[in-house]
PDB file of C-alpha atoms in Angstrom:
ATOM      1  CA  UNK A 229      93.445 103.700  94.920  1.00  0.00           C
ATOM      2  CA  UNK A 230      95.094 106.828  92.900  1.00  0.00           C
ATOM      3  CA  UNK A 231      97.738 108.132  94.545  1.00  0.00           C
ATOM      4  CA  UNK A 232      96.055 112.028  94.334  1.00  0.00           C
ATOM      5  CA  UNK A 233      93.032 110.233  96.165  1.00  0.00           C
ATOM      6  CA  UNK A 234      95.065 108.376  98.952  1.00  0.00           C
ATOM      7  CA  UNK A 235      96.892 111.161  99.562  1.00  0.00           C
ATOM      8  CA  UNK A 236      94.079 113.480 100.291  1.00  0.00           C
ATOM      9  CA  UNK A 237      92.128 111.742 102.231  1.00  0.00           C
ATOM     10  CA  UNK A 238      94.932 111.372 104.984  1.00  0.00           C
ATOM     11  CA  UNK A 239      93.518 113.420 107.801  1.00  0.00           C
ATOM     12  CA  UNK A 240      93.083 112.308 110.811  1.00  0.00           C
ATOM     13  CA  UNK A 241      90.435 110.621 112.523  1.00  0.00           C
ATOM     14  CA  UNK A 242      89.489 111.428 116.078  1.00  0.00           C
ATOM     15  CA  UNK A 243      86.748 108.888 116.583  1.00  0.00           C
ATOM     16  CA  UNK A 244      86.944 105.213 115.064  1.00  0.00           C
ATOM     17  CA  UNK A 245      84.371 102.596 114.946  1.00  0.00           C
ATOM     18  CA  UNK A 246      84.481  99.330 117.468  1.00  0.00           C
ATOM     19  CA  UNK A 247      85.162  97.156 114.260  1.00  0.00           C
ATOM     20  CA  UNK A 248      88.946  95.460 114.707  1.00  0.00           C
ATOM     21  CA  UNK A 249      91.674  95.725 112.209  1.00  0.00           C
ATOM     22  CA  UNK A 250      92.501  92.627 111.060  1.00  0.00           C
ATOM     23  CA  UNK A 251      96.466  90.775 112.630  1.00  0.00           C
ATOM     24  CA  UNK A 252      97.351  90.703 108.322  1.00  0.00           C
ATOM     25  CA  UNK A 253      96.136  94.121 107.574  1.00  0.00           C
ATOM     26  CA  UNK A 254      98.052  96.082 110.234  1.00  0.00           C
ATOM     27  CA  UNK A 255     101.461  93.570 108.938  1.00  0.00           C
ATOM     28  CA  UNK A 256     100.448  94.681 105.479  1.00  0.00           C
ATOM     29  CA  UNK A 257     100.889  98.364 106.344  1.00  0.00           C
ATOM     30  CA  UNK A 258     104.086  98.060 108.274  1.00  0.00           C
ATOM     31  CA  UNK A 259     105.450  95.841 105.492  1.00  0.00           C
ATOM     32  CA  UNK A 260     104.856  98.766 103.418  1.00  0.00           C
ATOM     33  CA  UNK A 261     106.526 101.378 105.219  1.00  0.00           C
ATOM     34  CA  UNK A 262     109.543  99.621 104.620  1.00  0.00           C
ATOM     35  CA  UNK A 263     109.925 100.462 101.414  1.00  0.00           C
ATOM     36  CA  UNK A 264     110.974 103.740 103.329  1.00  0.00           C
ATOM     37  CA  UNK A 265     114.237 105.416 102.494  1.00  0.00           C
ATOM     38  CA  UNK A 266     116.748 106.222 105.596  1.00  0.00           C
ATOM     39  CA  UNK A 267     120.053 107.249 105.761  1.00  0.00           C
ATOM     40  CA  UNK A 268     122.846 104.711 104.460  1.00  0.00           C
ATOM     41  CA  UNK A 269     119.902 102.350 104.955  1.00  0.00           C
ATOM     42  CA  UNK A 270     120.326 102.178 107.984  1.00  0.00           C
ATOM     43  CA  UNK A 271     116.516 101.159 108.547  1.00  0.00           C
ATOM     44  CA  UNK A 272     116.175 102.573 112.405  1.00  0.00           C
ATOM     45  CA  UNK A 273     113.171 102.127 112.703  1.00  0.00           C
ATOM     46  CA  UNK A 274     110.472  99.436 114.606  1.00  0.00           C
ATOM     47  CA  UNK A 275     107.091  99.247 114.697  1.00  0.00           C
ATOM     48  CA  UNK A 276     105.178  97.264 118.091  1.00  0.00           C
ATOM     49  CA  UNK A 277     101.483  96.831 117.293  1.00  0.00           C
ATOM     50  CA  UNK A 278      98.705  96.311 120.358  1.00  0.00           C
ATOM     51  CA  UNK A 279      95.559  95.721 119.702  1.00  0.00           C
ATOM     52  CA  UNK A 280      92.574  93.445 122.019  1.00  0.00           C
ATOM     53  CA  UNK A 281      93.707  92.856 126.088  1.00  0.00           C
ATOM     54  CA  UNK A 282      97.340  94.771 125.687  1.00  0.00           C
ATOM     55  CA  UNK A 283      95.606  97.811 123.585  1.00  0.00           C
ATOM     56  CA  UNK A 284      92.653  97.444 126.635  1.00  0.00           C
ATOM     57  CA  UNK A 285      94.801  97.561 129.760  1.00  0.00           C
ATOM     58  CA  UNK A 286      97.286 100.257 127.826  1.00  0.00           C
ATOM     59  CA  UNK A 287      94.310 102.557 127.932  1.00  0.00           C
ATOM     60  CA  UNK A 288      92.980 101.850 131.269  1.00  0.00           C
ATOM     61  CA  UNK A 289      96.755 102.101 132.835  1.00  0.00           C
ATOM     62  CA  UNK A 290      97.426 105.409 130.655  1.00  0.00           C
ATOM     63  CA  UNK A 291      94.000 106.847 131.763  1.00  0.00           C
ATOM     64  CA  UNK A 292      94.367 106.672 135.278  1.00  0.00           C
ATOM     65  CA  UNK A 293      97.887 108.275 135.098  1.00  0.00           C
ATOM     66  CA  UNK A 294      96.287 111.128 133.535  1.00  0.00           C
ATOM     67  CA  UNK A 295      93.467 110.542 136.249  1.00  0.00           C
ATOM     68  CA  UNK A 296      96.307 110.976 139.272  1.00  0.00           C
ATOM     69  CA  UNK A 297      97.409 113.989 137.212  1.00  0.00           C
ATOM     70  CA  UNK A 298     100.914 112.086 136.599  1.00  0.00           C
ATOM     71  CA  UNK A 299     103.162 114.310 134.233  1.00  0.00           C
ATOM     72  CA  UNK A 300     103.763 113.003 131.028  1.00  0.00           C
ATOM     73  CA  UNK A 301     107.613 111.614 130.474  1.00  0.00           C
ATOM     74  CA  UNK A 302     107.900 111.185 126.641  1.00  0.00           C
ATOM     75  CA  UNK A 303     111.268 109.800 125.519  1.00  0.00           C
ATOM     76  CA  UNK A 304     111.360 112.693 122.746  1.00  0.00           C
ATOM     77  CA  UNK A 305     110.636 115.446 125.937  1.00  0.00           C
ATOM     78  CA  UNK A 306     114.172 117.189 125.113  1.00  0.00           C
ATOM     79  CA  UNK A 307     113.075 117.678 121.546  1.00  0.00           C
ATOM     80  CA  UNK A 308     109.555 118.842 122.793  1.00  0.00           C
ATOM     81  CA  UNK A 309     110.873 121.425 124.851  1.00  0.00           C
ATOM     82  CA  UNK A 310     113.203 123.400 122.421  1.00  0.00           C
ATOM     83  CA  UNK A 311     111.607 126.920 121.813  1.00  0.00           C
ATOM     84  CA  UNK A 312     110.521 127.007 118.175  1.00  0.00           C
ATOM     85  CA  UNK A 313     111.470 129.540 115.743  1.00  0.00           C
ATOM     86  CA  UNK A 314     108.268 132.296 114.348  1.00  0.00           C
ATOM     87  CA  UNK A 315     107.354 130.976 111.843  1.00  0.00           C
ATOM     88  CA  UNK A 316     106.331 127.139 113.217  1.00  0.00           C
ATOM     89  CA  UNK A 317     105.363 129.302 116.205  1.00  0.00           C
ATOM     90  CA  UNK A 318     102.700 131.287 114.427  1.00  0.00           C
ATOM     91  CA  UNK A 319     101.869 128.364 112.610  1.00  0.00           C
ATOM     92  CA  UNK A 320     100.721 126.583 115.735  1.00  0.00           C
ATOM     93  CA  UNK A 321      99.063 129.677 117.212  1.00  0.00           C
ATOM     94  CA  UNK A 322      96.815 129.902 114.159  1.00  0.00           C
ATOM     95  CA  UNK A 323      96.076 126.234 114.122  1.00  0.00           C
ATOM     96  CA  UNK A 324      94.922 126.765 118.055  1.00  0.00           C
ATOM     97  CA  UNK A 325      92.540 129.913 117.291  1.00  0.00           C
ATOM     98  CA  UNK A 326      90.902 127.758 114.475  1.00  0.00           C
ATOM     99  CA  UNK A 327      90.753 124.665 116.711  1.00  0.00           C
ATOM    100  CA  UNK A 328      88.696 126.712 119.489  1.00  0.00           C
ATOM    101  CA  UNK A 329      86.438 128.422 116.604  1.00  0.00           C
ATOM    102  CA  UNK A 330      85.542 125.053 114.914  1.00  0.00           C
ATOM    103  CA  UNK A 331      85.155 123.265 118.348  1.00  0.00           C
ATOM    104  CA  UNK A 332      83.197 126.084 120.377  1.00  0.00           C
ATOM    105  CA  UNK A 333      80.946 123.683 122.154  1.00  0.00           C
ATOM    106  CA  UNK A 334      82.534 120.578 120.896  1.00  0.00           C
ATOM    107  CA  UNK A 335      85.819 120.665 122.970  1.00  0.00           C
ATOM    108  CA  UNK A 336      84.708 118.482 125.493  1.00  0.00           C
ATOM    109  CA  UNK A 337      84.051 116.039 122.843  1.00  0.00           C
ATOM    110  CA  UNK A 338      87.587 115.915 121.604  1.00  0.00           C
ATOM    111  CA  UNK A 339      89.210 116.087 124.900  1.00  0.00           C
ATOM    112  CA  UNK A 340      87.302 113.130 125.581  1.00  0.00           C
ATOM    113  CA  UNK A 341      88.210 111.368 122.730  1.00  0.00           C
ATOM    114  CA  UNK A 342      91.991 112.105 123.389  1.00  0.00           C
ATOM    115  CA  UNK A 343      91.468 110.420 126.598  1.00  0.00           C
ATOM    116  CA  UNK A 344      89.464 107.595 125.284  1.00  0.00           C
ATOM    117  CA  UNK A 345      92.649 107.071 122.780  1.00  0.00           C
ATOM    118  CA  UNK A 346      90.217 107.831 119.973  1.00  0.00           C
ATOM    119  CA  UNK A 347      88.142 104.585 120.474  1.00  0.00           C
ATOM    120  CA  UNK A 348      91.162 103.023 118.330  1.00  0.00           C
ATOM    121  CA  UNK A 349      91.107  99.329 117.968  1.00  0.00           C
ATOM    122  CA  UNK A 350      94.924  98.745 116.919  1.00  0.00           C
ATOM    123  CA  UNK A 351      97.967 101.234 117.852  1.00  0.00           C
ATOM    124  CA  UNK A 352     101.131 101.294 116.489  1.00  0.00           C
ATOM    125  CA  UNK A 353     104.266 102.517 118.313  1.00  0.00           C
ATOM    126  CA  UNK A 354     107.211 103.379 116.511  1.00  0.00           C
ATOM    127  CA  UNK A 355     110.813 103.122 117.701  1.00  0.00           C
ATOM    128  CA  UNK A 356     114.343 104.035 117.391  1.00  0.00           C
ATOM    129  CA  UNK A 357     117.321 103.187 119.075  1.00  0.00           C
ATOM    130  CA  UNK A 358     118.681 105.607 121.849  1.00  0.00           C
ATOM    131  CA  UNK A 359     122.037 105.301 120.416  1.00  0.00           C
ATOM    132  CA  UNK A 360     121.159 107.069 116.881  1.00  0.00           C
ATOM    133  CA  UNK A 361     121.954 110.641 115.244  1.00  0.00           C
ATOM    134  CA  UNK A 362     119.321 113.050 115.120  1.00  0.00           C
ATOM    135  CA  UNK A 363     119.112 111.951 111.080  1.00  0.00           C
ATOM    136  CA  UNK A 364     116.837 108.683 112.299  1.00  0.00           C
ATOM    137  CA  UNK A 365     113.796 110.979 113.782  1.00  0.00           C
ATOM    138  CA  UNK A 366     114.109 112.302 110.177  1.00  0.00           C
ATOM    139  CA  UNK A 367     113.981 108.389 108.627  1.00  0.00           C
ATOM    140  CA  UNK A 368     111.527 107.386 110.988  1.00  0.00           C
ATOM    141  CA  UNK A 369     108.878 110.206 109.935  1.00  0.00           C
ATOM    142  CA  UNK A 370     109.611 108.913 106.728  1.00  0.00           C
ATOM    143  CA  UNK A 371     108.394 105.379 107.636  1.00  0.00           C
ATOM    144  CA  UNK A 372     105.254 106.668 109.628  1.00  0.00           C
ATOM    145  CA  UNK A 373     104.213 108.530 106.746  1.00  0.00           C
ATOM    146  CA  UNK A 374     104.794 105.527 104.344  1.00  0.00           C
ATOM    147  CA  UNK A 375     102.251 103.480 106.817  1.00  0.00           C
ATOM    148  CA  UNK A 376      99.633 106.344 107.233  1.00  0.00           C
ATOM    149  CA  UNK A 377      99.451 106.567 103.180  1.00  0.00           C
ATOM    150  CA  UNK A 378      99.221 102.646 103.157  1.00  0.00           C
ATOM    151  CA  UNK A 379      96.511 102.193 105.579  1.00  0.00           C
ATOM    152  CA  UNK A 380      94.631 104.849 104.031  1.00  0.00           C
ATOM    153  CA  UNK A 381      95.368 103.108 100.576  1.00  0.00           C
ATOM    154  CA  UNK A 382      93.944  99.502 101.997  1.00  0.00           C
ATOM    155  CA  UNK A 383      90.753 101.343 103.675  1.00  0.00           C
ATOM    156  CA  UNK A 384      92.290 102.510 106.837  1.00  0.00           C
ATOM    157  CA  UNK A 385      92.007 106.045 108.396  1.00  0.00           C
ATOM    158  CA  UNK A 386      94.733 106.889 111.061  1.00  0.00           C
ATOM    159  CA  UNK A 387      95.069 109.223 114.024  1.00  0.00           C
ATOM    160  CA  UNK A 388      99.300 110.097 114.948  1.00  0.00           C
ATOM    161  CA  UNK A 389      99.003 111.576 118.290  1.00  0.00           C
ATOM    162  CA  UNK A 390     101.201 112.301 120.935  1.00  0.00           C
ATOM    163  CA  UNK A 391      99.087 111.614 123.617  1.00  0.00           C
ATOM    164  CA  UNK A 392      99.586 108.625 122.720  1.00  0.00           C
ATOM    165  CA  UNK A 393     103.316 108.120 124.128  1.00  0.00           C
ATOM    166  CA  UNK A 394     102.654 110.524 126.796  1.00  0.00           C
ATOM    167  CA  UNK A 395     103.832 107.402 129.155  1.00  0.00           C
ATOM    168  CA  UNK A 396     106.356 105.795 127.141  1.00  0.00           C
ATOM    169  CA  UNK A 397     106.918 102.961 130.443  1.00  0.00           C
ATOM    170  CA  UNK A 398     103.509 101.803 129.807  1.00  0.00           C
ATOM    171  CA  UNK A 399     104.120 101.180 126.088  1.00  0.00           C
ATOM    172  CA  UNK A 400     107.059  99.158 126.631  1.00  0.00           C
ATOM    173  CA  UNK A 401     105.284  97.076 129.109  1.00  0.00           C
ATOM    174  CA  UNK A 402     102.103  96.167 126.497  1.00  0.00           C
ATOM    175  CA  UNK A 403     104.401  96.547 123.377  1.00  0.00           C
ATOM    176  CA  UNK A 404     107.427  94.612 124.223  1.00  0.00           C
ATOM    177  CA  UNK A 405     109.245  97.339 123.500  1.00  0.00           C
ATOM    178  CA  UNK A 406     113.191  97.371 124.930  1.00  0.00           C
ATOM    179  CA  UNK A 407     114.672  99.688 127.001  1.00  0.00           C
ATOM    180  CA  UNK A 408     117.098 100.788 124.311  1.00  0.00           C
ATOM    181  CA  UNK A 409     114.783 102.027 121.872  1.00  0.00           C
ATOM    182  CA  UNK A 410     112.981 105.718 122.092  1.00  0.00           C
ATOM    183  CA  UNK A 411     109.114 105.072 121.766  1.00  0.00           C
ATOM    184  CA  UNK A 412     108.956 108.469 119.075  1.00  0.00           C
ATOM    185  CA  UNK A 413     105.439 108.534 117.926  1.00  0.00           C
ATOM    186  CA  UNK A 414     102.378 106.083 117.745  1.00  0.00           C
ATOM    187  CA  UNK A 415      99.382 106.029 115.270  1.00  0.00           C
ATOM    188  CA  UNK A 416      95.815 104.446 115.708  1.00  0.00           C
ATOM    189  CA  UNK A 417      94.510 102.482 112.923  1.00  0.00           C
ATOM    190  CA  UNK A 418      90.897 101.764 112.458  1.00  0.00           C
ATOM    191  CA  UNK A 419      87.741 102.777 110.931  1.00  0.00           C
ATOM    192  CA  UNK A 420      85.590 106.187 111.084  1.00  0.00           C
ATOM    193  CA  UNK A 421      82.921 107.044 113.369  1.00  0.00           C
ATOM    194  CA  UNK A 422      81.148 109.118 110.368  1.00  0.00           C
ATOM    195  CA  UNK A 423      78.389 109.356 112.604  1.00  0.00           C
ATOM    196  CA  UNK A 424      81.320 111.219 115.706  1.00  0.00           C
ATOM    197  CA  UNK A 425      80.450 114.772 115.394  1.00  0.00           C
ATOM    198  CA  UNK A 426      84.192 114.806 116.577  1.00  0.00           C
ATOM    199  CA  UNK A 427      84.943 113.950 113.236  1.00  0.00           C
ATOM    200  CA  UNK A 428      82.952 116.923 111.074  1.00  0.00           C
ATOM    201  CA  UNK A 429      84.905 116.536 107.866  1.00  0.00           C
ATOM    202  CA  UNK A 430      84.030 120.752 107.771  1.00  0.00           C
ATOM    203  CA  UNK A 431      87.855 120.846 109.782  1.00  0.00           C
ATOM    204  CA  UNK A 432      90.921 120.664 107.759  1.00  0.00           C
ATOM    205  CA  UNK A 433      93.547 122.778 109.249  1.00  0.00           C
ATOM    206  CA  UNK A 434      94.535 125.462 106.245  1.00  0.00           C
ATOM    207  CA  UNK A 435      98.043 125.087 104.840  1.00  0.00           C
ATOM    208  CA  UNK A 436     100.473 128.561 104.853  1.00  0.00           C
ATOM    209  CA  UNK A 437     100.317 130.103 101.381  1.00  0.00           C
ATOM    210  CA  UNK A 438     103.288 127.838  99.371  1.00  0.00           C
ATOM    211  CA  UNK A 439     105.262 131.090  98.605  1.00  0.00           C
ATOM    212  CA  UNK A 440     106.086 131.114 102.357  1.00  0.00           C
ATOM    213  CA  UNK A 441     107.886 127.666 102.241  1.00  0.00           C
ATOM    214  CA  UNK A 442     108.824 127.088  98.639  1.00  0.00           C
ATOM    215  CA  UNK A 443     111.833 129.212  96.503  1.00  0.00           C
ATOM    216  CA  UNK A 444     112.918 128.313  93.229  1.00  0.00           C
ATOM    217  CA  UNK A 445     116.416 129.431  91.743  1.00  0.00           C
ATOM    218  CA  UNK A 446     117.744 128.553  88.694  1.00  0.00           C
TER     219      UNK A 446
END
């Protein structure tokens, strides 16, 4: 696929179809990503994939947490809770007017979705150590980007969410994942619902005119 093509179509998908990614295509992806750059190659970085029984009783574990009302405990919280500077801020506030215009009546729909972990068939948690400089959150968006554009590329449509790592206990327990590595982010792979109205392809979240984040001195 061109690289102009792959590279708009990355949006995310908040409904997926019930058809399974393949054990070889999710590898594929994650093979990919390691192409990724990081500091002093220092490769931080894992990846912990669940799909079938583990993906089934993450969800069902996860849901009734949020059922009981238990606060999420991400590993990044610290990071979360920094106060963010007015431009970011406005940025966000903007993107949460035009999320309540576009879903009006729908916002039941996605909220359900969120909590139905977007009907994704395959998840992927990515990791680094606890013991790292603040320069491997940097590396590892690197590498989740470099797997979102590759599953995209091989037919793929993703969905990064933090929901997703709202209990970061319960992803170590399905994933494998040691107690010495930060469970950062996690992406569902899998296939469109085009029929999800969840999914109306009419919302793309507008970018800030590029004056405001690009300067050019020579």
């Amino acid at each position: 696929m061109d690289f102009e093509e792959v590279y708009k179509k990355e949006r995310v998908t908040r409904k997926f179809t019930n058809r399974k990614v393949s054990d070889k295509l999710i590898i594929k992806v994650v093979k990919d990503a390691q192409h990724s750059p990081s500091l002093l190659n220092s490769q931080p970085w894992r990846a912990y994939a669940i799909t079938d029984n583990a993906l089934e009783n993450f969800k069902k574990e996860s849901q009734k947490r949020n059922d009981d009302g238990v606060e999420p405990n991400e590993d990044f919280a610290s990071m979360l809770s920094l106060d963010w500077d007015t431009f970011p801020s406005q940025n966000m506030a903007n993107m949460g007017a035009a999320q309540a215009y576009f879903f009006r009546n729908k916002i039941d729909l996605f909220n359900k979705s969120n909590y139905e972990m977007f009907n994704a068939p395959a998840i992927v948690f990515l990791t680094v150590p606890k013991v790292s400089p603040a320069w491997s959150v940097f590396d590892l968006g690197i590498f989740a980007q470099s797997l979102m554009l590759s599953a995209i590329n091989n037919g793929l449509a993703v969905m990064p969410a933090h929901s997703l790592v709202s209990y970061p206990d319960l992803a170590r327990k399905y994933a494998g994942i040691p107690e010495d590595e930060s469970v950062g982010m996690a992406i569902g792979l899998g296939y469109p619902d085009r029929g999800a109205q969840v999914n109306d392809p009419k919302f793309f979240p507008a970018r800030v005119p590029f004056e405001k984040i690009f300067k050019l001195s020579k």
